[in-house]
């Protein structure tokens, strides 16, 4: 016999209880169960006429409004069959009785309704950030070039070292010129800051002159070396290593200047001649205030649920997610300000890096990495099918996949070598149009992190009364916990092979686009093999983190099995339905992930209709 309770008070069974239909659905964004207790009735057929119940429901609505929490429970002996709350939005009083539907507790709907609400949260954790280079170098060569001149009257015949760029790449701020261009300079500082340019390398020259004299090698008025050249061929090995501080629109030219007049000279630049131009950067480390991912999620869940739900997460508390740090651009540049974020923004941003599940159980919001959560989910076995229908799951067929980050381009020229950019890949499914966008709105670009971080060291831009376009942007930083505090991760979990500027001081190599995609690969079966169609940047990095990941190569994704969807109808008691949440094992032994389930009492028995991913 079924016992009905209203707020733990035993009451008469309402009219139409046999028409109760229950529904639970896995949320596709959070991949977990938010609403498990939805109960509906045909034409509002569940109706209380018992006076004490009618008065209770009318009084609750009158005094507490839609926020009223009134429990509705069905039990068989001590076994709870169904535990829910009255949905006052479906309340209907006809003068004699009250018709209702049921729902989950108010905290659940409050959490979902407020998931997109932006909260202003005071940062509670600190992270030490290291300095990294924002420029690389430009290599110039003069191998094989000849500089010569003959005049009738001896003079101070200066010549510019005939340097040329092997390619057009420029990884330093400012403009690099080749000899023979319209500029008389090798470099001009066209940036908006003073630049310290380091000129380093070697000139290997065979030189002659019509008379013996000293040729001085100079750059920007600084003498680098003095070399004797005479009528016999002389081999010069000129080692260059000098730094010049150049203001805006100031430049330099590398040239040989004779100390006495000559009427002719010839300088042949031999193989091995190479000059590298780089920027000397000297910025201190800094500390940014923010949150660990666990702290931020816990605070947002508390705010969104009105303090009624609490976070439970092994992944973010003690697992791989424990060392994920989140902060705003303002805090990144040393200005301690509240971080403005929403729960959905943080969850979606992190889930692009590691697929996550958010599910609600009682008063806990459980957030774990999806693969582990599903591996631990219960399996419900059925032995008979009343009906079965199977079809290809077109929602899981993709023709293209995007991974990485939505925002990554910086002002620095080395941004073209930023590894945490965006990658686009094509699948084998060319006969449909369905793009899977796994890009994150979080910013993981080490170039952008360093650019924003450096603002605090620039007097004209630093300070509380100044603003930056990234002040409200949300940055993610992989960190390492040391005895003295939290620091940004460098190469602790990565072996860098090629293509990164200042690789030893990189940021977020744990969360490169292909690494992120590799964590999603198990959910993409049936779409492989993948082909990279747009690498985003020229950066290439190979990392070892239990598996080999190469940013220049597509992630291995299985071509089989074909993703399928099945709709299953079977007999099931209300108590069994209450426990239904993980996997469904079919009579033939195949197992599918439960995406939604309906239950109702019919003339032929209790029936469940279950939608599963195969």
PDB file of C-alpha atoms in Angstrom, residues 23-24 36-37 79-83 377-381 572-584 594 596-597 599:
ATOM      1  CA  UNK A  23      10.395  12.741 -15.777  1.00  0.00           C
ATOM      2  CA  UNK A  24      14.153  13.129 -15.345  1.00  0.00           C
ATOM      3  CA  UNK A  36      15.023  14.394 -11.102  1.00  0.00           C
ATOM      4  CA  UNK A  37      11.661  14.940  -9.410  1.00  0.00           C
ATOM      5  CA  UNK A  79      10.750   2.454   1.269  1.00  0.00           C
ATOM      6  CA  UNK A  80      10.621   5.932  -0.276  1.00  0.00           C
ATOM      7  CA  UNK A  81       9.168   5.627  -3.767  1.00  0.00           C
ATOM      8  CA  UNK A  82       9.064   9.294  -4.655  1.00  0.00           C
ATOM      9  CA  UNK A  83      10.281  12.380  -2.805  1.00  0.00           C
ATOM     10  CA  UNK A 377      27.972   5.631 -12.293  1.00  0.00           C
ATOM     11  CA  UNK A 378      25.629   2.745 -11.410  1.00  0.00           C
ATOM     12  CA  UNK A 379      24.437   0.264 -14.040  1.00  0.00           C
ATOM     13  CA  UNK A 380      20.745  -0.660 -14.094  1.00  0.00           C
ATOM     14  CA  UNK A 381      20.047  -4.001 -15.768  1.00  0.00           C
ATOM     15  CA  UNK A 572       9.869  -0.775 -13.950  1.00  0.00           C
ATOM     16  CA  UNK A 573       8.647  -0.017 -10.458  1.00  0.00           C
ATOM     17  CA  UNK A 574       8.582   3.503  -9.104  1.00  0.00           C
ATOM     18  CA  UNK A 575      11.336   2.586  -6.650  1.00  0.00           C
ATOM     19  CA  UNK A 576      13.557   1.286  -9.473  1.00  0.00           C
ATOM     20  CA  UNK A 577      12.906   4.432 -11.482  1.00  0.00           C
ATOM     21  CA  UNK A 578      13.937   6.549  -8.489  1.00  0.00           C
ATOM     22  CA  UNK A 579      17.421   4.935  -8.591  1.00  0.00           C
ATOM     23  CA  UNK A 580      17.818   5.274 -12.364  1.00  0.00           C
ATOM     24  CA  UNK A 581      20.671   7.648 -13.289  1.00  0.00           C
ATOM     25  CA  UNK A 582      23.819   6.080 -14.801  1.00  0.00           C
ATOM     26  CA  UNK A 583      23.897   3.324 -17.388  1.00  0.00           C
ATOM     27  CA  UNK A 584      21.262   0.959 -18.729  1.00  0.00           C
ATOM     28  CA  UNK A 594      20.890   7.198 -19.803  1.00  0.00           C
ATOM     29  CA  UNK A 596      16.365  10.843 -20.024  1.00  0.00           C
ATOM     30  CA  UNK A 597      13.679   8.673 -18.484  1.00  0.00           C
ATOM     31  CA  UNK A 599       7.786   6.710 -15.758  1.00  0.00           C
TER      32      UNK A 599
END
